[in-house]
Amino acid sequence: MAEKFDFLQTKEVKDFNQELEKYDLGPLWEAIPELMHHRPKPQAEAYLWKGEVLQKKLMEAANIFTPERGGERRAIYLQNPGLKYRQPWGWASTTQTLYAAVQLLLPGEKAPSHRHWQNAQRFVTHGEGAYTIVQGQRIFMKEGSFLITPGGLWHGHEHVGDKPMIWMDILDIPMVYSIGGTFFDHYPDLLEQPSLPDDFGSQRYEGGVVRPISDRHSHIAPVGCYRWEGTLAAIEGLSRFEPDPYDGYAVEYYNPSNGETANPTMATWMQKLPKGFHTKAHRHTHAVIYNVFKGSGYSVIDGVKFEWTEGDYFVIPNWALHEHVAYEDTFLFSTSDLPIMEKFNLERSEALDTGNGRQEIKSEFKPKTL
Amino acid sequence: MAEKFDFLQTKEVKDFNQELEKYDLGPLWEAIPELMHHRPKPQAEAYLWKGEVLQKKLMEAANIFTPERGGERRAIYLQNPGLKYRQPWGWASTTQTLYAAVQLLLPGEKAPSHRHWQNAQRFVTHGEGAYTIVQGQRIFMKEGSFLITPGGLWHGHEHVGDKPMIWMDILDIPMVYSIGGTFFDHYPDLLEQPSLPDDFGSQRYEGGVVRPISDRHSHIAPVGCYRWEGTLAAIEGLSRFEPDPYDGYAVEYYNPSNGETANPTMATWMQKLPKGFHTKAHRHTHAVIYNVFKGSGYSVIDGVKFEWTEGDYFVIPNWALHEHVAYEDTFLFSTSDLPIMEKFNLERSEALDTGNGRQEIKSEFKPKTL
Amino acid sequence: MAEKFDFLQTKEVKDFNQELEKYDLGPLWEAIPELMHHRPKPQAEAYLWKGEVLQKKLMEAANIFTPERGGERRAIYLQNPGLKYRQPWGWASTTQTLYAAVQLLLPGEKAPSHRHWQNAQRFVTHGEGAYTIVQGQRIFMKEGSFLITPGGLWHGHEHVGDKPMIWMDILDIPMVYSIGGTFFDHYPDLLEQPSLPDDFGSQRYEGGVVRPISDRHSHIAPVGCYRWEGTLAAIEGLSRFEPDPYDGYAVEYYNPSNGETANPTMATWMQKLPKGFHTKAHRHTHAVIYNVFKGSGYSVIDGVKFEWTEGDYFVIPNWALHEHVAYEDTFLFSTSDLPIMEKFNLERSEALDTGNGRQEIKSEFKPKTL
Amino acid sequence: MAEKFDFLQTKEVKDFNQELEKYDLGPLWEAIPELMHHRPKPQAEAYLWKGEVLQKKLMEAANIFTPERGGERRAIYLQNPGLKYRQPWGWASTTQTLYAAVQLLLPGEKAPSHRHWQNAQRFVTHGEGAYTIVQGQRIFMKEGSFLITPGGLWHGHEHVGDKPMIWMDILDIPMVYSIGGTFFDHYPDLLEQPSLPDDFGSQRYEGGVVRPISDRHSHIAPVGCYRWEGTLAAIEGLSRFEPDPYDGYAVEYYNPSNGETANPTMATWMQKLPKGFHTKAHRHTHAVIYNVFKGSGYSVIDGVKFEWTEGDYFVIPNWALHEHVAYEDTFLFSTSDLPIMEKFNLERSEALDTGNGRQEIKSEFKPKTL
Ligand SMILES: [Fe+2]
Ligand SMILES: [Fe+2]
Ligand SMILES: [Fe+2]
Ligand SMILES: [Fe+2]
Ligand SMILES: [Fe+2]
Ligand SMILES: [Fe+2]
Ligand SMILES: [Fe+2]
Ligand SMILES: [Fe+2]
């Protein structure tokens, strides 16, 4: 039933379709071929946003949205052009399921505490000295920190340092909006006050593959912040051996109390591509949002070349063939909806088996620039 | 951040929002208040379709779509008016996540075998004598049969009986379309040929709470068809005791090999409301699609009265307060997305604690009629 | 390390072994070869107890142990001769892990309520009219009933009928004694009083593969009693198809709320062997205790023939090759420690691949008779 | 039924008991009170072995058991006196379920590769330079290394360094012997040859709470060796905060691919008790085997004082009240059967709520000395 038949173009059929619509009914023969594709055909497109555009727009926003004027979070999200048709506001979709944004917090500013059942996480790309307070624990951020606030946890921010801070936010907003289960509460006060030691979670995990005995049963966010030093050391250890042909030297942030991904609906990875490394091409059901944390290079996505430099953001949609090339030692931070695909038994992958596993480049993507 | 501030209405802000859009960026301050509600605000509406409309339109469709003219499945889906804005084809959405349709198969007709990763199920409301062939097993259908074809199983239909058959189909099409992971394959031949005994699954489960020893480890669809006789006997046993205040005498179809719901993404229930029974009102995150299998009565959904008679279909959206009243002994068949909510830790419920747990009726729904 | 070397027979070694013992130390070189066998070598033996011996001894016990004289349960357990060396009381071991006994309750007698963390279950072989009261629910027993009282549930018995009742008890006493985790409490009163409807659990499960909606999440013992009628109907349905080559038409009692075995540490099966059926031989890590509920025939266990008639009990130890032959339509009730093996990843099985899958009979077992 | 009644002392009863024994039957009225205790009453005793005894005996064993004379592993196990009655060889029981031994490997010696379904692990207390080869991966050992070889993995040892090495072995031998499921195979060659990089597992886990992406799904032993440096760093991080009242600063070795304990049946901990620290007393169902890795102090176990110094080994049996006191900064390595208790829902614990949570010392244990 995944194709349309010629007969469906006749006036008889079209008239009948319109008749159905009057009764709030729909014709399977029209809809199913467009909704049940033979292979995943996301509406999300492969896309790339330049880091300097984001930085410039955030700085402009800083002039408009000041604490006095009421903005709670000064963030600009990455709107996938293919998903603008989702109304309202494109469901703030960067991929089919995930939202990504870039947030600016200036010295002295506060972002009030709240909680929601969307899972949230942050990756710090610039600055240091601000903290997030999550369930009474202040977590100080700096470049390379990865922070999680799974659904239901109170969280707010304050910048007690002296230079602007920029981080990336990723949430499962579109997915939760799509299924219809959102809850949101403001904290009674502006900012929750500390009730735990600062950086409690990450300090409890400074060593080997051991966990405090109180973390031996599954619970959310035993580690609230995964520090760059540890992530880098892990990648360096891994780099003594053979790289993964598709992802180089890649690690996943996980929850030590249950072995699941750090955040339940998102898989978050840091990967190193050494200078000159050229991955093989493959595709998979899950879609990925990247930040070029360090380095430069390009990706080929379904035959289109996407050049990227430090600070850029890009998206690989579901089932798009992709490969990466690094011009210099490169670190890519990424978040995908792999756990969502796995929960629904929808994860599939496929390697390109022609051209030595590399795609032919057919065109080049032109990102919007200032 | 779930409210908009006055300042956001200024020209300065609106200009900036437009500036962002040029770069395929979006303003968090606009989008989040509309996407992250304080409590679930689905776009799906409470709605009711009359059974006679569906039957009439199916019969008309039978004149247009004949096997010679290529329609693979002659089905008309229930399009929730609140979700028509989802393009294309309203994503065939009856609720935020689920598709429901009514299908007609005439004596002698065949619906070709195919498979897809959407989970599908059927509830037979009229007729008998057709079979579905699922992974080589012919399953004969009659009124009250509940059949499942979880994602990935080959399935096709043939009507070898002599009267029209009508059944309800429910699939997780909108959810899979939303996350972007659809796969679909045609069977090499028109219809798969039998390789297992007819009705193998249901014949292996004719007795008590025991399972064939080969079903002691988790696998999909050990029972392909849940017969009406067994469901009715179960409800009758249950009816000797106190009813559930919100659902009367209600049972769930389940998978005996793992104790999960029969179909992984859908919870499917049959419930009896004895004559005169008036449930208490509650609401929950999951949304429900109902078929009035037998009986008549009404539901009050967020203060609106929905009268229903045998053969009607109606929807209770996420988080809508609802209660049911039966004019006569009534059997309601229903499917919800409860397992989806549970997988994402989004299931919540709340009882109405005023007015003795009953709502005040503020208006009455007028269904579309012929 | 699983063999002993000649050198170990020298005086030098023997002296050293004795020297170690003084310090409460042990010589790996001696112990490991006897404790870590190449293949499972249980101390439990294949064994058979005649039903008439049990009945006679129970009747004699009835003259000695009367309610006035203090016996709480009048039960005689099946002591595996190979496990008598386990002290005290052979750990009441019928197999390495399980205890089986036969219990007699006379009209008017009561067995006081208590609870323990050993999992217990009962299979009724003679009589009717007594009830067990489990967590406030009276469960009436008759021939063929299978009842469970998983660890931690209060349970007591009373016989309100007029003929003697005999049932088989199976508990995981030896395993819990071995690991050292037993808890036991007396109920404050002699017998718990009813707080739920009689036979509540089994009445809620009289129909098909559906469950009351309140049982959709995992909990213990939603069904307290599995009635013979349902078990028989299930086996009859199954009997329309090909039998399992090793077990004929066999079903397992399970927990409908989670798809696990009815009792967490024991797998309990009822199997039908039609007249003349001769199974193929295989062996597996788990050990099995059988009751010949109806019929007669024999089993060949590691080359030894064990003839059995209705009412007999026999044991197949871990890893013993076994096959069954039925002289007439036969129903075998059995309990094994399969879930224990599975929890420890120790379940293995192997089919006999010589002699057309049948063993050569080398000798015949002579059971003790009156 | 957990007590014996006076009537049971009569000749009538005793005669009947003997009569039963003739038929390989057993009297519930005798056995159950001794097997189903009100609270756990293990046969294992609290006990302590001096490190110097073990070292001396191992050195003596080195003169007797040389590679030419055939000993595969030169290990002496800790035989709990309370479990000597288990025949043969006390089942090599240090606790009800676990075996612990101390092993000596001299420079140039080899211990042949083999595999078994008992789970094994090692903790290195003296020396360095030997390696274990596990499934083709050479893992080099030094003081403080914790190594695992879960059931089914090939493993052998070779000492390529120049000083004697001593380590502690812990296996679940008694439990597997008790339930009856042991399998053991010799490797075809003396020692398996390397097929993976040396220390592959631990090098892949040198950083933070991240894992190589190939370890995102559950598998056994992704980390084969947990190095002392990482364990120590973790404990130091933890030491900035409040200690656990019962265990000080304690961490558990875990499997990063699934969040379970490193070895499926054993929980293994390293705990630091700072100088002068005195824990509160509690008891729990699981039993614990300790090695005093560094430091000195004493434990009070059921009112008996056990003094310990570096290198000693001691046992806390199931449900024994215990507390620890450190004379100096102390590191205790321990292994318990907590996962076994959890698998059977038998884990319970209880704090001492009198005497400010500390026991009165009633006597002092005298260990055997040279
Ligand atoms: Fe937030
Ligand atoms: Fe990829
Ligand atoms: Fe289909
Ligand atoms: Fe409801
Ligand atoms: Fe009992
Ligand atoms: Fe068997
Ligand atoms: Fe070994
Ligand atoms: Fe303890």
PDB file of N, CA, C and O in Angstrom, chain A residues 41 67 139 199 215 217 246 299 312 314:
ATOM      1  N   LYS A  41      11.912   8.645   5.442  1.00  0.00           N
ATOM      2  CA  LYS A  41      11.980   9.874   4.640  1.00  0.00           C
ATOM      3  C   LYS A  41      11.588  11.002   5.568  1.00  0.00           C
ATOM      4  O   LYS A  41      10.462  11.505   5.505  1.00  0.00           O
ATOM      5  N   PRO A  67      17.339  41.092  31.855  1.00  0.00           N
ATOM      6  CA  PRO A  67      16.588  40.539  32.979  1.00  0.00           C
ATOM      7  C   PRO A  67      15.384  41.403  33.348  1.00  0.00           C
ATOM      8  O   PRO A  67      14.322  40.890  33.689  1.00  0.00           O
ATOM      9  N   ILE A 139      26.031  23.355  40.043  1.00  0.00           N
ATOM     10  CA  ILE A 139      26.971  22.695  39.148  1.00  0.00           C
ATOM     11  C   ILE A 139      27.634  23.781  38.319  1.00  0.00           C
ATOM     12  O   ILE A 139      26.969  24.477  37.561  1.00  0.00           O
ATOM     13  N   ASP A 199      28.824  20.895  42.988  1.00  0.00           N
ATOM     14  CA  ASP A 199      29.449  19.882  42.107  1.00  0.00           C
ATOM     15  C   ASP A 199      29.533  18.510  42.769  1.00  0.00           C
ATOM     16  O   ASP A 199      30.486  17.748  42.547  1.00  0.00           O
ATOM     17  N   ASP A 215      24.896   4.505  44.959  1.00  0.00           N
ATOM     18  CA  ASP A 215      24.428   4.593  43.567  1.00  0.00           C
ATOM     19  C   ASP A 215      24.321   3.221  42.918  1.00  0.00           C
ATOM     20  O   ASP A 215      24.312   3.120  41.695  1.00  0.00           O
ATOM     21  N   HIS A 217      21.781   1.236  42.813  1.00  0.00           N
ATOM     22  CA  HIS A 217      20.494   0.951  42.177  1.00  0.00           C
ATOM     23  C   HIS A 217      20.108   2.119  41.275  1.00  0.00           C
ATOM     24  O   HIS A 217      20.477   3.264  41.536  1.00  0.00           O
ATOM     25  N   TYR A 246      33.209   4.283  11.373  1.00  0.00           N
ATOM     26  CA  TYR A 246      32.166   5.271  11.076  1.00  0.00           C
ATOM     27  C   TYR A 246      32.240   6.491  12.000  1.00  0.00           C
ATOM     28  O   TYR A 246      31.705   7.543  11.697  1.00  0.00           O
ATOM     29  N   SER A 299      31.484  17.060   6.232  1.00  0.00           N
ATOM     30  CA  SER A 299      30.711  15.826   6.196  1.00  0.00           C
ATOM     31  C   SER A 299      30.034  15.745   4.843  1.00  0.00           C
ATOM     32  O   SER A 299      29.691  16.775   4.254  1.00  0.00           O
ATOM     33  N   ASP A 312      30.430  25.487  14.571  1.00  0.00           N
ATOM     34  CA  ASP A 312      29.246  25.255  13.737  1.00  0.00           C
ATOM     35  C   ASP A 312      28.359  24.152  14.334  1.00  0.00           C
ATOM     36  O   ASP A 312      28.805  23.352  15.159  1.00  0.00           O
ATOM     37  N   PHE A 314      25.401  21.199  12.990  1.00  0.00           N
ATOM     38  CA  PHE A 314      24.762  20.609  11.810  1.00  0.00           C
ATOM     39  C   PHE A 314      23.947  19.382  12.196  1.00  0.00           C
ATOM     40  O   PHE A 314      24.084  18.853  13.296  1.00  0.00           O
TER      41      PHE A 314
END
